[in-house]
């Protein structure tokens, strides 16, 4: 388009959300669909399929896994999207996760980026991929909040 310039990062982020990973996904996925899939793959084992803290791995842990469906209620009725993104990224300390802490999904996604972005991957594209995956999880969690 004449007169319009898009940064490489903006183009990559859009391709990641719309194309959802180049890795064989038929059709475009929305951020919510990405988040639902990521939650099922990486979070549900501990937090439960419906986010209530009753996943099958919960019995193996020394502390009760928190449910994630009451985050908005506990935050005065507003879903704390920024805080949730920080927790998923692993950039805040989460008491109760033990000495090893919650898996750092930001690191996980950064490692996964080259295989998902394919032959045109450039290291600077990894952060856009990480943000798109974490945003998907945040978007999904916002939809499972209890009133």
PDB file of C-alpha atoms in Angstrom:
ATOM      1  CA  UNK A   1       0.000   0.000   0.000  1.00  0.00           C
ATOM      2  CA  UNK A   2       1.403   3.295  -1.010  1.00  0.00           C
ATOM      3  CA  UNK A   3       1.884   5.667   1.907  1.00  0.00           C
ATOM      4  CA  UNK A   4       1.503   2.995   4.605  1.00  0.00           C
ATOM      5  CA  UNK A   5       4.471   1.567   6.420  1.00  0.00           C
ATOM      6  CA  UNK A   6       4.260  -1.269   8.895  1.00  0.00           C
ATOM      7  CA  UNK A   7       7.064  -2.264  11.199  1.00  0.00           C
ATOM      8  CA  UNK A   8       8.430  -5.760  10.748  1.00  0.00           C
ATOM      9  CA  UNK A   9       7.310  -6.561  14.325  1.00  0.00           C
ATOM     10  CA  UNK A  10       3.730  -5.487  13.588  1.00  0.00           C
ATOM     11  CA  UNK A  11       3.616  -7.632  10.460  1.00  0.00           C
ATOM     12  CA  UNK A  12       5.072 -10.631  12.309  1.00  0.00           C
ATOM     13  CA  UNK A  13       2.657 -10.247  15.245  1.00  0.00           C
ATOM     14  CA  UNK A  14      -0.305 -10.049  12.864  1.00  0.00           C
ATOM     15  CA  UNK A  15       0.881 -13.115  10.963  1.00  0.00           C
ATOM     16  CA  UNK A  16       1.299 -15.036  14.200  1.00  0.00           C
ATOM     17  CA  UNK A  17      -2.187 -14.258  15.487  1.00  0.00           C
ATOM     18  CA  UNK A  18      -3.901 -14.679  12.133  1.00  0.00           C
ATOM     19  CA  UNK A  19      -1.863 -17.624  10.880  1.00  0.00           C
ATOM     20  CA  UNK A  20      -1.385 -19.123  14.331  1.00  0.00           C
ATOM     21  CA  UNK A  21       1.969 -20.625  13.858  1.00  0.00           C
ATOM     22  CA  UNK A  22       2.534 -21.711  10.249  1.00  0.00           C
ATOM     23  CA  UNK A  23       2.891 -25.211  11.650  1.00  0.00           C
ATOM     24  CA  UNK A  24       0.012 -26.897   9.888  1.00  0.00           C
ATOM     25  CA  UNK A  25      -2.981 -25.040  11.270  1.00  0.00           C
ATOM     26  CA  UNK A  26      -5.728 -24.986   8.672  1.00  0.00           C
ATOM     27  CA  UNK A  27      -7.222 -21.524   8.538  1.00  0.00           C
ATOM     28  CA  UNK A  28      -6.781 -18.552  10.789  1.00  0.00           C
ATOM     29  CA  UNK A  29      -7.091 -18.734  14.546  1.00  0.00           C
ATOM     30  CA  UNK A  30      -8.167 -15.876  16.723  1.00  0.00           C
ATOM     31  CA  UNK A  31      -6.286 -14.913  19.847  1.00  0.00           C
ATOM     32  CA  UNK A  32      -9.064 -16.545  21.869  1.00  0.00           C
ATOM     33  CA  UNK A  33      -8.707 -19.834  19.959  1.00  0.00           C
ATOM     34  CA  UNK A  34      -4.941 -19.729  20.430  1.00  0.00           C
ATOM     35  CA  UNK A  35      -5.456 -19.091  24.137  1.00  0.00           C
ATOM     36  CA  UNK A  36      -7.952 -21.907  24.551  1.00  0.00           C
ATOM     37  CA  UNK A  37      -5.544 -24.324  22.865  1.00  0.00           C
ATOM     38  CA  UNK A  38      -2.524 -23.103  24.848  1.00  0.00           C
ATOM     39  CA  UNK A  39      -4.455 -23.337  28.113  1.00  0.00           C
ATOM     40  CA  UNK A  40      -5.521 -26.902  27.334  1.00  0.00           C
ATOM     41  CA  UNK A  41      -1.946 -27.854  26.393  1.00  0.00           C
ATOM     42  CA  UNK A  42       0.013 -26.160  29.153  1.00  0.00           C
ATOM     43  CA  UNK A  43      -2.219 -24.961  31.990  1.00  0.00           C
ATOM     44  CA  UNK A  44      -5.061 -27.427  32.416  1.00  0.00           C
ATOM     45  CA  UNK A  45      -2.868 -30.175  33.883  1.00  0.00           C
ATOM     46  CA  UNK A  46      -2.585 -28.121  37.070  1.00  0.00           C
ATOM     47  CA  UNK A  47      -5.363 -25.526  36.871  1.00  0.00           C
ATOM     48  CA  UNK A  48      -8.017 -27.893  35.498  1.00  0.00           C
ATOM     49  CA  UNK A  49      -9.817 -28.058  32.183  1.00  0.00           C
ATOM     50  CA  UNK A  50     -12.246 -25.346  33.273  1.00  0.00           C
ATOM     51  CA  UNK A  51      -9.698 -23.348  35.297  1.00  0.00           C
ATOM     52  CA  UNK A  52     -11.003 -24.305  38.741  1.00  0.00           C
ATOM     53  CA  UNK A  53      -7.676 -25.559  40.129  1.00  0.00           C
ATOM     54  CA  UNK A  54      -8.570 -29.222  39.931  1.00  0.00           C
ATOM     55  CA  UNK A  55      -6.272 -30.513  37.192  1.00  0.00           C
ATOM     56  CA  UNK A  56      -4.922 -34.064  37.373  1.00  0.00           C
ATOM     57  CA  UNK A  57      -1.431 -32.898  38.426  1.00  0.00           C
ATOM     58  CA  UNK A  58      -2.873 -31.005  41.413  1.00  0.00           C
ATOM     59  CA  UNK A  59      -2.655 -34.137  43.553  1.00  0.00           C
ATOM     60  CA  UNK A  60       1.101 -34.290  42.949  1.00  0.00           C
ATOM     61  CA  UNK A  61       1.751 -30.809  44.292  1.00  0.00           C
ATOM     62  CA  UNK A  62       2.360 -29.757  47.869  1.00  0.00           C
ATOM     63  CA  UNK A  63       0.106 -26.693  47.648  1.00  0.00           C
ATOM     64  CA  UNK A  64      -3.390 -26.284  46.346  1.00  0.00           C
ATOM     65  CA  UNK A  65      -3.477 -25.016  42.785  1.00  0.00           C
ATOM     66  CA  UNK A  66      -5.560 -21.850  42.597  1.00  0.00           C
ATOM     67  CA  UNK A  67      -8.633 -21.655  40.475  1.00  0.00           C
ATOM     68  CA  UNK A  68      -8.465 -19.008  37.778  1.00  0.00           C
ATOM     69  CA  UNK A  69     -12.168 -18.340  37.347  1.00  0.00           C
ATOM     70  CA  UNK A  70     -12.406 -15.822  40.208  1.00  0.00           C
ATOM     71  CA  UNK A  71      -9.603 -13.466  39.200  1.00  0.00           C
ATOM     72  CA  UNK A  72     -11.967 -10.674  38.153  1.00  0.00           C
ATOM     73  CA  UNK A  73     -14.101 -11.049  41.286  1.00  0.00           C
ATOM     74  CA  UNK A  74     -10.979 -10.870  43.480  1.00  0.00           C
ATOM     75  CA  UNK A  75      -9.943  -7.717  41.608  1.00  0.00           C
ATOM     76  CA  UNK A  76     -13.106  -5.718  42.245  1.00  0.00           C
ATOM     77  CA  UNK A  77     -14.927  -7.053  39.179  1.00  0.00           C
ATOM     78  CA  UNK A  78     -12.231  -6.192  36.657  1.00  0.00           C
ATOM     79  CA  UNK A  79     -10.174  -8.920  35.041  1.00  0.00           C
ATOM     80  CA  UNK A  80      -6.486  -8.119  35.827  1.00  0.00           C
ATOM     81  CA  UNK A  81      -5.183  -8.762  32.309  1.00  0.00           C
ATOM     82  CA  UNK A  82      -1.774  -7.118  32.802  1.00  0.00           C
ATOM     83  CA  UNK A  83      -1.114  -9.015  36.019  1.00  0.00           C
ATOM     84  CA  UNK A  84      -2.170 -12.313  34.423  1.00  0.00           C
ATOM     85  CA  UNK A  85       0.176 -11.664  31.481  1.00  0.00           C
ATOM     86  CA  UNK A  86       3.053 -11.018  33.922  1.00  0.00           C
ATOM     87  CA  UNK A  87       2.331 -14.271  35.759  1.00  0.00           C
ATOM     88  CA  UNK A  88       2.167 -16.306  32.555  1.00  0.00           C
ATOM     89  CA  UNK A  89       5.342 -14.682  31.258  1.00  0.00           C
ATOM     90  CA  UNK A  90       7.060 -15.533  34.541  1.00  0.00           C
ATOM     91  CA  UNK A  91       8.074 -11.958  35.300  1.00  0.00           C
ATOM     92  CA  UNK A  92       6.549 -11.861  38.805  1.00  0.00           C
ATOM     93  CA  UNK A  93       7.188 -14.046  41.809  1.00  0.00           C
ATOM     94  CA  UNK A  94       4.257 -16.270  42.671  1.00  0.00           C
ATOM     95  CA  UNK A  95       4.295 -17.332  46.325  1.00  0.00           C
ATOM     96  CA  UNK A  96       3.208 -20.912  46.760  1.00  0.00           C
ATOM     97  CA  UNK A  97       4.755 -22.212  43.565  1.00  0.00           C
ATOM     98  CA  UNK A  98       7.695 -23.609  45.502  1.00  0.00           C
ATOM     99  CA  UNK A  99      11.369 -23.066  44.851  1.00  0.00           C
ATOM    100  CA  UNK A 100      11.229 -23.940  41.163  1.00  0.00           C
ATOM    101  CA  UNK A 101       8.309 -21.645  40.465  1.00  0.00           C
ATOM    102  CA  UNK A 102       5.727 -21.884  37.770  1.00  0.00           C
ATOM    103  CA  UNK A 103       7.129 -22.830  34.385  1.00  0.00           C
ATOM    104  CA  UNK A 104       8.209 -19.697  32.629  1.00  0.00           C
ATOM    105  CA  UNK A 105       5.939 -19.804  29.613  1.00  0.00           C
ATOM    106  CA  UNK A 106       7.603 -16.760  28.087  1.00  0.00           C
ATOM    107  CA  UNK A 107      10.826 -18.790  27.918  1.00  0.00           C
ATOM    108  CA  UNK A 108       8.902 -21.811  26.630  1.00  0.00           C
ATOM    109  CA  UNK A 109       7.341 -19.820  23.808  1.00  0.00           C
ATOM    110  CA  UNK A 110      10.647 -18.151  22.963  1.00  0.00           C
ATOM    111  CA  UNK A 111      12.200 -21.601  22.547  1.00  0.00           C
ATOM    112  CA  UNK A 112       9.223 -22.811  20.505  1.00  0.00           C
ATOM    113  CA  UNK A 113       9.171 -19.787  18.166  1.00  0.00           C
ATOM    114  CA  UNK A 114      11.684 -20.963  15.528  1.00  0.00           C
ATOM    115  CA  UNK A 115       9.832 -24.211  14.837  1.00  0.00           C
ATOM    116  CA  UNK A 116       6.457 -22.452  14.745  1.00  0.00           C
ATOM    117  CA  UNK A 117       7.515 -19.511  12.594  1.00  0.00           C
ATOM    118  CA  UNK A 118       9.248 -21.679  10.007  1.00  0.00           C
ATOM    119  CA  UNK A 119      12.105 -20.950   7.622  1.00  0.00           C
ATOM    120  CA  UNK A 120      11.628 -17.181   7.676  1.00  0.00           C
ATOM    121  CA  UNK A 121      12.118 -16.935  11.436  1.00  0.00           C
ATOM    122  CA  UNK A 122      14.413 -14.200  12.657  1.00  0.00           C
ATOM    123  CA  UNK A 123      15.428 -13.966  16.330  1.00  0.00           C
ATOM    124  CA  UNK A 124      13.763 -10.579  16.697  1.00  0.00           C
ATOM    125  CA  UNK A 125      10.432 -12.205  15.726  1.00  0.00           C
ATOM    126  CA  UNK A 126      10.429 -14.373  18.864  1.00  0.00           C
ATOM    127  CA  UNK A 127       9.130 -11.611  21.147  1.00  0.00           C
ATOM    128  CA  UNK A 128       6.089 -10.972  18.944  1.00  0.00           C
ATOM    129  CA  UNK A 129       5.380 -14.711  18.974  1.00  0.00           C
ATOM    130  CA  UNK A 130       5.719 -14.848  22.776  1.00  0.00           C
ATOM    131  CA  UNK A 131       3.394 -11.872  23.216  1.00  0.00           C
ATOM    132  CA  UNK A 132       0.776 -13.357  20.882  1.00  0.00           C
ATOM    133  CA  UNK A 133       0.701 -16.670  22.751  1.00  0.00           C
ATOM    134  CA  UNK A 134       0.555 -15.053  26.192  1.00  0.00           C
ATOM    135  CA  UNK A 135      -2.129 -12.620  25.006  1.00  0.00           C
ATOM    136  CA  UNK A 136      -4.146 -15.578  23.772  1.00  0.00           C
ATOM    137  CA  UNK A 137      -4.015 -17.208  27.216  1.00  0.00           C
ATOM    138  CA  UNK A 138      -4.995 -13.911  28.857  1.00  0.00           C
ATOM    139  CA  UNK A 139      -7.893 -13.468  26.417  1.00  0.00           C
ATOM    140  CA  UNK A 140      -9.111 -16.999  27.108  1.00  0.00           C
ATOM    141  CA  UNK A 141      -8.876 -16.624  30.894  1.00  0.00           C
ATOM    142  CA  UNK A 142     -10.956 -13.445  30.672  1.00  0.00           C
ATOM    143  CA  UNK A 143     -13.771 -15.509  29.136  1.00  0.00           C
ATOM    144  CA  UNK A 144     -13.929 -18.071  31.958  1.00  0.00           C
ATOM    145  CA  UNK A 145     -14.417 -15.590  34.786  1.00  0.00           C
ATOM    146  CA  UNK A 146     -17.333 -16.258  37.127  1.00  0.00           C
ATOM    147  CA  UNK A 147     -19.688 -13.419  37.896  1.00  0.00           C
TER     148      UNK A 147
END
